Short mmCIF file of C-alpha atoms in Angstrom, two decimals:
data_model
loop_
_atom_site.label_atom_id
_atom_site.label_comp_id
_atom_site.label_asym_id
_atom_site.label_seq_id
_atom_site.Cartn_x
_atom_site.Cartn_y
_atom_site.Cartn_z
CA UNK A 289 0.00 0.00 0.00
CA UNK A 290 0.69 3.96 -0.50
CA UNK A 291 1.83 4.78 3.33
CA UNK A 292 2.75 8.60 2.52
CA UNK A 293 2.45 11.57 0.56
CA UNK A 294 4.06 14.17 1.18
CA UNK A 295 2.32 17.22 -1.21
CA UNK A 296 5.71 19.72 0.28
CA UNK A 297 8.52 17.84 0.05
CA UNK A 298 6.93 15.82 -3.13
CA UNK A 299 8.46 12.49 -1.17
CA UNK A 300 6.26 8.91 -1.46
CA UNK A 301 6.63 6.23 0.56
CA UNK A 302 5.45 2.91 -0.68
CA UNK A 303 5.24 -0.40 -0.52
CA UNK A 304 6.81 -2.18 -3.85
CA UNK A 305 3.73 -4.23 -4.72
CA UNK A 306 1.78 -0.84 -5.16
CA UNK A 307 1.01 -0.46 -8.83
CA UNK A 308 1.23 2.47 -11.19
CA UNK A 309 -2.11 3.31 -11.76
CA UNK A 310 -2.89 3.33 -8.06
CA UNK A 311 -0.05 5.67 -7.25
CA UNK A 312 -1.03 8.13 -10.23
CA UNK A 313 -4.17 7.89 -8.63
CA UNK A 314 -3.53 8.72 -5.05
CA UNK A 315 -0.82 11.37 -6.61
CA UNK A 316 -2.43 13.32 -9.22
CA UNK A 317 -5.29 15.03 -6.64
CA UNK A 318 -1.81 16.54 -5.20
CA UNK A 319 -0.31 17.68 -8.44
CA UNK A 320 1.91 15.54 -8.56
CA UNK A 321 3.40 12.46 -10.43
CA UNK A 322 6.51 9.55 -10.40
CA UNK A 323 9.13 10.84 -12.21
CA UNK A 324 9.22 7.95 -14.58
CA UNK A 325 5.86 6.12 -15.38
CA UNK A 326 6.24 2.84 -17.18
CA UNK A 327 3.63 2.23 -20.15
CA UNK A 328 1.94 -0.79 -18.37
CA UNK A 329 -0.81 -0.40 -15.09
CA UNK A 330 0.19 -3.20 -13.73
CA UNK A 331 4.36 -2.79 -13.44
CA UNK A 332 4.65 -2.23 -9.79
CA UNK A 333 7.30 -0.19 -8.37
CA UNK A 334 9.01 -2.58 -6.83
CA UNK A 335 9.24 -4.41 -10.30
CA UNK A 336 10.25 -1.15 -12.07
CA UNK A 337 13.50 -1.06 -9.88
CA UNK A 338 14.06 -4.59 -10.45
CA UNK A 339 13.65 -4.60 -14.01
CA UNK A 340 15.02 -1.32 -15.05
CA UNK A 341 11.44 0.64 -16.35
CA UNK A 342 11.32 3.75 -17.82
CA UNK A 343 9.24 5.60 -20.32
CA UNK A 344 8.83 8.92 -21.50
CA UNK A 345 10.00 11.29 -19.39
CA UNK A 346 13.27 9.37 -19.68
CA UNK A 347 14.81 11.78 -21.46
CA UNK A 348 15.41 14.25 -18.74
CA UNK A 349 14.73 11.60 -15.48
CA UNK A 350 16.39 8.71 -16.71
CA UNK A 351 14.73 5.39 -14.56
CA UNK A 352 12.22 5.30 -11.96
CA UNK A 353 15.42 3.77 -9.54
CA UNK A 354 16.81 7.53 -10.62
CA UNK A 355 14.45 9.74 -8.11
CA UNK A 356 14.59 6.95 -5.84
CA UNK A 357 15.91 8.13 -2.47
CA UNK A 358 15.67 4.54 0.38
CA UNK A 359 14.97 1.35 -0.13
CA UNK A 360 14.02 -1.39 2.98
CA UNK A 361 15.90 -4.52 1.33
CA UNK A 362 15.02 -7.76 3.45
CA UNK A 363 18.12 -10.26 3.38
CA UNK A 364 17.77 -13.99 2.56
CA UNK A 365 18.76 -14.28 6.66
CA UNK A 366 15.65 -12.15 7.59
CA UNK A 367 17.46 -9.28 8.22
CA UNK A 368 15.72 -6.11 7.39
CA UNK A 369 17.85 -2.93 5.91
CA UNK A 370 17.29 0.52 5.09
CA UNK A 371 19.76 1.43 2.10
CA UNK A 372 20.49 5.02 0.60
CA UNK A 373 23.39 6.34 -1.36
CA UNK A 374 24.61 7.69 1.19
CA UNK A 375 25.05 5.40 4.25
CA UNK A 376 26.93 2.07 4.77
CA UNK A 377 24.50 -0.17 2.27
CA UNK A 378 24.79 2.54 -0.39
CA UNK A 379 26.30 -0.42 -2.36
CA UNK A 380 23.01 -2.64 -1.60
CA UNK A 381 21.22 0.69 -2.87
CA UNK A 382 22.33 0.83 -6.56
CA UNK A 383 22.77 -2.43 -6.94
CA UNK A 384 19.29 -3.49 -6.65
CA UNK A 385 18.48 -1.24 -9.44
CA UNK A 386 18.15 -4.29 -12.32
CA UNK A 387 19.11 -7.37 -9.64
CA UNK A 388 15.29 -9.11 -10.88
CA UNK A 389 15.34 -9.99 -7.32
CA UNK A 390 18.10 -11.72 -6.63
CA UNK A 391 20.22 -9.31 -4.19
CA UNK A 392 17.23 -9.44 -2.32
CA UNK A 393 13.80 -8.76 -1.20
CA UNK A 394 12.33 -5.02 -1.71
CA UNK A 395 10.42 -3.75 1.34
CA UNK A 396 10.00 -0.37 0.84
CA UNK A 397 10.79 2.35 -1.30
CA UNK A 398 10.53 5.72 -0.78
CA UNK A 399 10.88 8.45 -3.83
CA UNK A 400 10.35 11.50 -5.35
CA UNK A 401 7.64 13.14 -7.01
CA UNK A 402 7.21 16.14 -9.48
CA UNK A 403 4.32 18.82 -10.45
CA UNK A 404 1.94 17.70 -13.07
CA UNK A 405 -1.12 18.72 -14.62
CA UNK A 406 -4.18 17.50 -15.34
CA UNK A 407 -3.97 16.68 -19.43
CA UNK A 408 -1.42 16.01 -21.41
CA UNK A 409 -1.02 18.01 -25.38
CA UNK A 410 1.08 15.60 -27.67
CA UNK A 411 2.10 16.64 -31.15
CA UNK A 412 4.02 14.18 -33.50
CA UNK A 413 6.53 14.99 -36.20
CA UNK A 414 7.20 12.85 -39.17
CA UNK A 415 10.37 11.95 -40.32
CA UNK A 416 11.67 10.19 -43.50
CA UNK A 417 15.09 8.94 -42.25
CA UNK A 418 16.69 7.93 -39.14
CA UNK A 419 19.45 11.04 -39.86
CA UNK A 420 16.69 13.66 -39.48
CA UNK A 421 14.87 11.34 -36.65
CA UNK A 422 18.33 11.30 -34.69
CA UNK A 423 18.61 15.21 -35.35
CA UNK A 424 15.24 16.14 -34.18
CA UNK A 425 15.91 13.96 -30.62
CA UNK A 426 18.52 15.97 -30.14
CA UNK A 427 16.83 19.33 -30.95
CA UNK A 428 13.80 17.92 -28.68
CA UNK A 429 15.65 16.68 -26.29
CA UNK A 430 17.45 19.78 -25.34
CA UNK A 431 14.15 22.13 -24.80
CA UNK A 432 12.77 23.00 -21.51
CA UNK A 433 9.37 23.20 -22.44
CA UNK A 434 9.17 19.34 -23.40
CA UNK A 435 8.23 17.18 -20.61
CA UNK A 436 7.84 14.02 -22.46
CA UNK A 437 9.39 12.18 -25.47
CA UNK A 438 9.13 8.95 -27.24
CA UNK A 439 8.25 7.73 -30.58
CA UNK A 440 7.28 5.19 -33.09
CA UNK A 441 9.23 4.03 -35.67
CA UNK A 442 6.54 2.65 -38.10
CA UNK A 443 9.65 1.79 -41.16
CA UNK A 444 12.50 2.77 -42.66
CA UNK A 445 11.03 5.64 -44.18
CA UNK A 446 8.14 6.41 -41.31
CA UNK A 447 10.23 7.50 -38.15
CA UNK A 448 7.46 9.52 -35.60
CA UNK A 449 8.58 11.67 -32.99
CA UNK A 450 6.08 12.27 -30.01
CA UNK A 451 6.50 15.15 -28.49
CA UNK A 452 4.49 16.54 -25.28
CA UNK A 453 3.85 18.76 -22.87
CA UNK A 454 1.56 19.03 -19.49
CA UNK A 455 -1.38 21.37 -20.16
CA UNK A 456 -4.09 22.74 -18.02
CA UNK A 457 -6.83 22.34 -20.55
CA UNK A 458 -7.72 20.36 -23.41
CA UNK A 459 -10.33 21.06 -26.28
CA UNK A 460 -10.68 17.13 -26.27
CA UNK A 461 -9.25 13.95 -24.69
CA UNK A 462 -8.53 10.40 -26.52
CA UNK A 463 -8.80 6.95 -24.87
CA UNK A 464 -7.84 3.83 -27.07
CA UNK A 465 -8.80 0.50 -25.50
CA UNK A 466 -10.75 -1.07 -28.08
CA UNK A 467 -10.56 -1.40 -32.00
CA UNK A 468 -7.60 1.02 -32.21
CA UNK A 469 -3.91 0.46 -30.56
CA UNK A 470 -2.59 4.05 -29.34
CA UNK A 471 0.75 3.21 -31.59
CA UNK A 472 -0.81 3.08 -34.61
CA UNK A 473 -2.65 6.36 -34.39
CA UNK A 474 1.04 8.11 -34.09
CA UNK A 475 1.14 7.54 -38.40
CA UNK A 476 -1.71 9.27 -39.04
CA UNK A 477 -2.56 12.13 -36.35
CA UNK A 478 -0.15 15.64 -36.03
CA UNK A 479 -1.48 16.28 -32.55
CA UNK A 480 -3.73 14.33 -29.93
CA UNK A 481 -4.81 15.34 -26.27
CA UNK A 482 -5.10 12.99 -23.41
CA UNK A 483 -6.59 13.46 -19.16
CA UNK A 484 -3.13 12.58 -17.81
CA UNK A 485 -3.22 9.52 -16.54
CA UNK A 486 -4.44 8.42 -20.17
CA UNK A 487 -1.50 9.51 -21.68
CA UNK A 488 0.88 7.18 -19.08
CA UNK A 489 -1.05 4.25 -19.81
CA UNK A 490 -1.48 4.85 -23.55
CA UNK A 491 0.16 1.50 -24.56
CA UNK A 492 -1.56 -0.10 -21.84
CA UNK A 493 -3.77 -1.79 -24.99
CA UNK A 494 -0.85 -2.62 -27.36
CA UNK A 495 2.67 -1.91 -27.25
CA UNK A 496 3.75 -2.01 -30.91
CA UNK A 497 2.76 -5.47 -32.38
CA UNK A 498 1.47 -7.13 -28.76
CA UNK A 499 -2.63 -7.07 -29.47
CA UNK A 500 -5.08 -9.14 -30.79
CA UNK A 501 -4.55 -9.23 -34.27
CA UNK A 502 -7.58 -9.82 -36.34
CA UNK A 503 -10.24 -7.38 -36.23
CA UNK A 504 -12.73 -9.67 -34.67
CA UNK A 505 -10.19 -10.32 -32.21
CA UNK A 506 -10.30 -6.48 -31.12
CA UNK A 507 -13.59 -6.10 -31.40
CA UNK A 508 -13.96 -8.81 -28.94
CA UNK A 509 -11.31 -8.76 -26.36
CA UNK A 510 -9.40 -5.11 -27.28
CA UNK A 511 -11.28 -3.59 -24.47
CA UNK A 512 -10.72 -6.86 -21.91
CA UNK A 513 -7.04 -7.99 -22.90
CA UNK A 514 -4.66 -5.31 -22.17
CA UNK A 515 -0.13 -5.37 -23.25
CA UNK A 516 -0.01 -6.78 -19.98
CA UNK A 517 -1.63 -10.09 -20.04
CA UNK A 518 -0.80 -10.91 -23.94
CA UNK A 519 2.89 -10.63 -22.53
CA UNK A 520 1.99 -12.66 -19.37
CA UNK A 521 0.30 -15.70 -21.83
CA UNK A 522 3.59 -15.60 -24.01
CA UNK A 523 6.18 -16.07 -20.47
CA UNK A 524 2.95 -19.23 -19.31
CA UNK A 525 3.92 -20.63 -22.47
CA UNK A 526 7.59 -19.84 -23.12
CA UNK A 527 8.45 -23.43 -22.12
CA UNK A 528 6.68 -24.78 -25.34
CA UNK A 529 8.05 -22.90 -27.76
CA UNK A 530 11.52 -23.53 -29.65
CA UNK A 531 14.69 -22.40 -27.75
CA UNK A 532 16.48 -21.12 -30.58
CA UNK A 533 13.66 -18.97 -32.81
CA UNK A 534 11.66 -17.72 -29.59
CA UNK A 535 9.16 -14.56 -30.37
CA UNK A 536 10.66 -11.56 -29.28
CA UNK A 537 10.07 -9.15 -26.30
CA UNK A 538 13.10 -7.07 -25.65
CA UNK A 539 14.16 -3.43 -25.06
CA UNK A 540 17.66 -2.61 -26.31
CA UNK A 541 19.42 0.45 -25.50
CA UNK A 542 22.14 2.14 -27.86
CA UNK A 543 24.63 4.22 -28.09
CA UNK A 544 22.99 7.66 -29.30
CA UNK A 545 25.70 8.38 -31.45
CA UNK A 546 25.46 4.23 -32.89
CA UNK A 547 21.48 5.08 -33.78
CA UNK A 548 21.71 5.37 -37.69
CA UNK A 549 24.20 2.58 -37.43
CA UNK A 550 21.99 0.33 -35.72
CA UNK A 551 18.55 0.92 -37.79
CA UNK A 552 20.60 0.53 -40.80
CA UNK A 553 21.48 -2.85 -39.86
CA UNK A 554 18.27 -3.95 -37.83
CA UNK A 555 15.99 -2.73 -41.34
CA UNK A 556 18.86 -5.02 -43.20
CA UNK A 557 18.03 -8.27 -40.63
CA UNK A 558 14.58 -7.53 -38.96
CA UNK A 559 12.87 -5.96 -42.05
CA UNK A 560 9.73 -3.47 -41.44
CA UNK A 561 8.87 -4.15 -38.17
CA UNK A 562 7.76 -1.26 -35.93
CA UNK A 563 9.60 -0.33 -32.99
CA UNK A 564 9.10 1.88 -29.47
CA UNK A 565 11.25 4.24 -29.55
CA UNK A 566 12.16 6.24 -25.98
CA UNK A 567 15.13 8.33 -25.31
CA UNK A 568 16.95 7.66 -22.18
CA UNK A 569 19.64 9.81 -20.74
CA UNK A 570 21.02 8.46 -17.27
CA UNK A 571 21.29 10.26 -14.04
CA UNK A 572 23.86 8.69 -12.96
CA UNK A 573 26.61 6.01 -13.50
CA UNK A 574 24.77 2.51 -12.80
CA UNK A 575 26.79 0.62 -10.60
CA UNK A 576 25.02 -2.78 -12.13
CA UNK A 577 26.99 -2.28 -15.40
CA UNK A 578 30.78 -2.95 -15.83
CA UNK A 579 33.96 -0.85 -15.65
CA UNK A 580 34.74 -2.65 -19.19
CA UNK A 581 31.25 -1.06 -20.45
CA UNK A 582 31.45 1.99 -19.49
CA UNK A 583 35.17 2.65 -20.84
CA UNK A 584 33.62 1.80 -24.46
CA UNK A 585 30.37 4.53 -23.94
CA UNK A 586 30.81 8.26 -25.31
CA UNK A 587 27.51 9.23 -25.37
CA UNK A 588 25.68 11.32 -22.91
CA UNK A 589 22.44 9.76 -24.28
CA UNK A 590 21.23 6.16 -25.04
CA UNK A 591 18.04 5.50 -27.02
CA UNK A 592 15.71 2.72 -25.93
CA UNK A 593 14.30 0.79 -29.36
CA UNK A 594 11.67 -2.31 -28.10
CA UNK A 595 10.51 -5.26 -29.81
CA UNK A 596 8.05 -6.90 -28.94
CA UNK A 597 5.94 -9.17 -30.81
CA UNK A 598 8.72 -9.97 -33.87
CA UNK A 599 8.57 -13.77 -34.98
CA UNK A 600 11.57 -14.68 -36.43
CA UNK A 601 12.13 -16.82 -40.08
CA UNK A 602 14.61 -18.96 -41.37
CA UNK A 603 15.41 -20.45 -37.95
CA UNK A 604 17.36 -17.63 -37.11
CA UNK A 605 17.63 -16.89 -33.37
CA UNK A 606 17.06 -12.85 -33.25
CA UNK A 607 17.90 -12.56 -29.98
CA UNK A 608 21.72 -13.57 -30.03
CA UNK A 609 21.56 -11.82 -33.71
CA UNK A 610 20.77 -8.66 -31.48
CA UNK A 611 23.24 -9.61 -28.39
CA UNK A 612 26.05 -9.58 -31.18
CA UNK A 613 25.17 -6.51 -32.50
CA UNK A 614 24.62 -4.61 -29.19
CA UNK A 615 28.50 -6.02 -28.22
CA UNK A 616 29.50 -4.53 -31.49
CA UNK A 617 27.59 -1.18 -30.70
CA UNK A 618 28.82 -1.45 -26.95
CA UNK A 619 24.67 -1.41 -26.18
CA UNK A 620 23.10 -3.59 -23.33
CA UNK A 621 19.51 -4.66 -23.16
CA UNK A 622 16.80 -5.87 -20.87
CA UNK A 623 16.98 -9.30 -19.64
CA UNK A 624 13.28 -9.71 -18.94
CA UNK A 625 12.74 -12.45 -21.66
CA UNK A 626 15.56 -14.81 -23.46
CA UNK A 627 18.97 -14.23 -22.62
CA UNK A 628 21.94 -16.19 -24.48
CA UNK A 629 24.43 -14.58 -23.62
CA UNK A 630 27.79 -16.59 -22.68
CA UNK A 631 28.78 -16.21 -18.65
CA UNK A 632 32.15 -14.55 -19.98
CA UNK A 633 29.86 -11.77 -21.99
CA UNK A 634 27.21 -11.68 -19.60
CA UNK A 635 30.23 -10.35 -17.21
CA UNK A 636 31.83 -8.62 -19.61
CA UNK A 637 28.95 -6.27 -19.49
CA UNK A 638 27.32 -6.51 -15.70
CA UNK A 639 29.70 -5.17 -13.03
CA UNK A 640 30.32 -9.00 -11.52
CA UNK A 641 32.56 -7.91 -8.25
CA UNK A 642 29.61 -5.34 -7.44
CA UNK A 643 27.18 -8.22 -7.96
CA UNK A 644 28.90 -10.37 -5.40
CA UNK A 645 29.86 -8.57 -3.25
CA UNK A 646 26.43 -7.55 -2.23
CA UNK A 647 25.30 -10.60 -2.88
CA UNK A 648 28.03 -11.50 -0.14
CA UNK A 649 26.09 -9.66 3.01
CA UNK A 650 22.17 -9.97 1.28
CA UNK A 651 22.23 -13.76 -0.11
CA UNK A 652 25.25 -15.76 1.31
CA UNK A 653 23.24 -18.59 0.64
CA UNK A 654 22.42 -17.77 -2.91
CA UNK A 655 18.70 -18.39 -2.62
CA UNK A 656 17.78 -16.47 -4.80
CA UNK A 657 20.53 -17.23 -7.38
CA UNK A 658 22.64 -15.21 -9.32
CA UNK A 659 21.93 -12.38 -12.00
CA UNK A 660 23.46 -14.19 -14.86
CA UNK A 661 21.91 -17.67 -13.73
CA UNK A 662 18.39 -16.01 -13.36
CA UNK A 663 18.02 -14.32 -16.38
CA UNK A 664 20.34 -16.39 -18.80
CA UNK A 665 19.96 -19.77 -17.85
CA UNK A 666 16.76 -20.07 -16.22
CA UNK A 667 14.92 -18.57 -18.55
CA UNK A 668 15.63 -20.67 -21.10
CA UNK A 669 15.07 -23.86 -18.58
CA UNK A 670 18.68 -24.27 -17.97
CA UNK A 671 18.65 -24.20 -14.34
#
């Protein structure tokens, strides 16, 4: 549950099991928002710091774990600590951010909150190559007067750029949770106005290419099905599907500077496939990724391209296809779905002494495994 607002110092405190929606809900009637509010209404907070969420405001806030200020992180022992970056588990702190639970057992987090509005005014800008695209992010990017950014990339010659800002009034608001996914409106509106709470859960009813399909499908179960339970059927039946040509639900993050370099190549392998597109510029150095990674990053700025939906052909596995070209790019992705990822790359790219050594005073016991044994071998039954 929501144990505190605090409307003057804009400071939450929360238990991790408290979803999105609820906490826009008990927020908004202050003014005030998360700084980061993932797409889905069910992602709880606690599974935003474990799995690394973000969204739209990215740009500016980097990740929810960003405006995070304490977390209560129960041991595998039963012993109950209160972490900040500051005091003697500052360590335990950042490395939860992206552990999927296994440094531990989230408590209670408490975080910060910003001023909102009530509505939301988006307008989206059409671009015919990923040169102009990358151009206008960094135009965008740089304004005060944006609050949020993200965009669709519909193909290689379709590249939208949502761009918006908190209003006080709107001459209309949208609400797509039947027939019509929010993502595909982006190709064929200029501007679009949204109550905001609306405008965070947007995808809530498709996230790119994860819907129902056929038109009968959506006119039956678009306004009953949301993202979040088509993804939860696909991990229930994960186990039956082939190991090597899996369907694929991934977030990648590259290089700003590697963008044209990587659509180039993924329009060359992947073909027209659409793709979420969020800017994401850190607030910090992550302690979770490597020495060795960071020494091979220039950029100020990574940009967050998801796929999610994309069956692959020919037998090809996609996903070490992308984890070969994301070395190349030095780029890193989520490890919410398949992971194959050798231990030696795996560490090459997570900070492994950081990992263990917390791991050292939270989970001597290693109940609740190892990172790379979690996400890399388990998930593909390995473990």
């Amino acid at each position: 549950e929501i144990l505190e607002i605090d409307p003057v110092s804009r400071v939450c405190i929360a238990e991790p099991g408290v979803t999105f929606v609820d906490l826009v809900a008990a927020a908004l009637p202050y003014g005030l928002v998360p700084f980061v509010v993932p797409e889905l209404r069910t992602i709880t907070i606690g599974g935003a710091i474990s799995g690394c969420s973000l969204e739209s405001m990215s740009f500016r806030y980097g990740g929810f774990h960003d405006s995070c200020l304490e977390y209560e992180v129960i041991t595998s022992d039963g012993e109950v600590l209160t972490c900040t970056p500051e005091n003697e588990h500052k360590l335990i702190f950042h490395m939860v951010h992206g552990a999927f639970g296994t440094l531990g057992i989230l408590s209670k987090l408490k975080f910060k909150l910003i001023p909102a509005k009530p509505f939301v005014r988006l307008s989206y800008e059409t671009y015919r190559t990923a040169g102009d695209y990358h151009a206008a992010i960094a135009e965008r990017s740089g304004q005060a007067e944006v609050d949020f950014i993200d965009g669709i990339i519909h193909g290689p010659d379709r590249y939208v750029l949502s761009v918006g800002r908190f209003v006080d009034h709107a001459p209309y608001t949208s609400r797509y949770d039947g027939m019509t996914a929010y993502y595909e409106t982006t190709a064929k509106r200029t501007e679009d106005y949204f109550t905001t709470p609306e405008y965070f859960f947007r995808y809530d009813r498709g996230v790119t290419n994860v819907r129902p399909k056929s038109r009968l499908g959506r006119l039956l179960l678009g306004r009953f099905v949301r993202s979040t339970e088509i993804l939860k059927i696909g991990e229930k039946i994960a186990w039956a599907l082939p190991r090597e040509n899996p369907t694929l639900t991934v977030d990648v993050f590259i290089p700003f500077s590697r963008f044209n370099d990587f659509m180039e190549w993924y329009w060359r392998e992947f073909g027209p496939f659409p793709l979420w597109c969020v800017p994401y510029r850190p607030a910090q150095r992550y302690h979770w990724l490597s020495d060795e990674w960071y020494a091979g990053l220039k950029d100020e700025m990574l940009v967050d391209l998801a796929v999610y939906g994309f069956k692959g052909r020919d037998g090809r596995n996609y996903y070490r296809m992308l984890e070969g070209k994301l070395q190349e790019l030095n780029g890193v992705k989520t490890f919410i779905s398949f992971n194959y990822y050798s231990e030696e790359e795996f560490w090459r790219i997570c900070h492994k002494e950081n990992h263990f050594a917390v791991k050292a005073r939270t989970d001597r016991r290693n109940l609740f495994r190892d990172l790379y044994t979690k996400t890399c071998l388990a998930s593909r039954g390995l473990d």
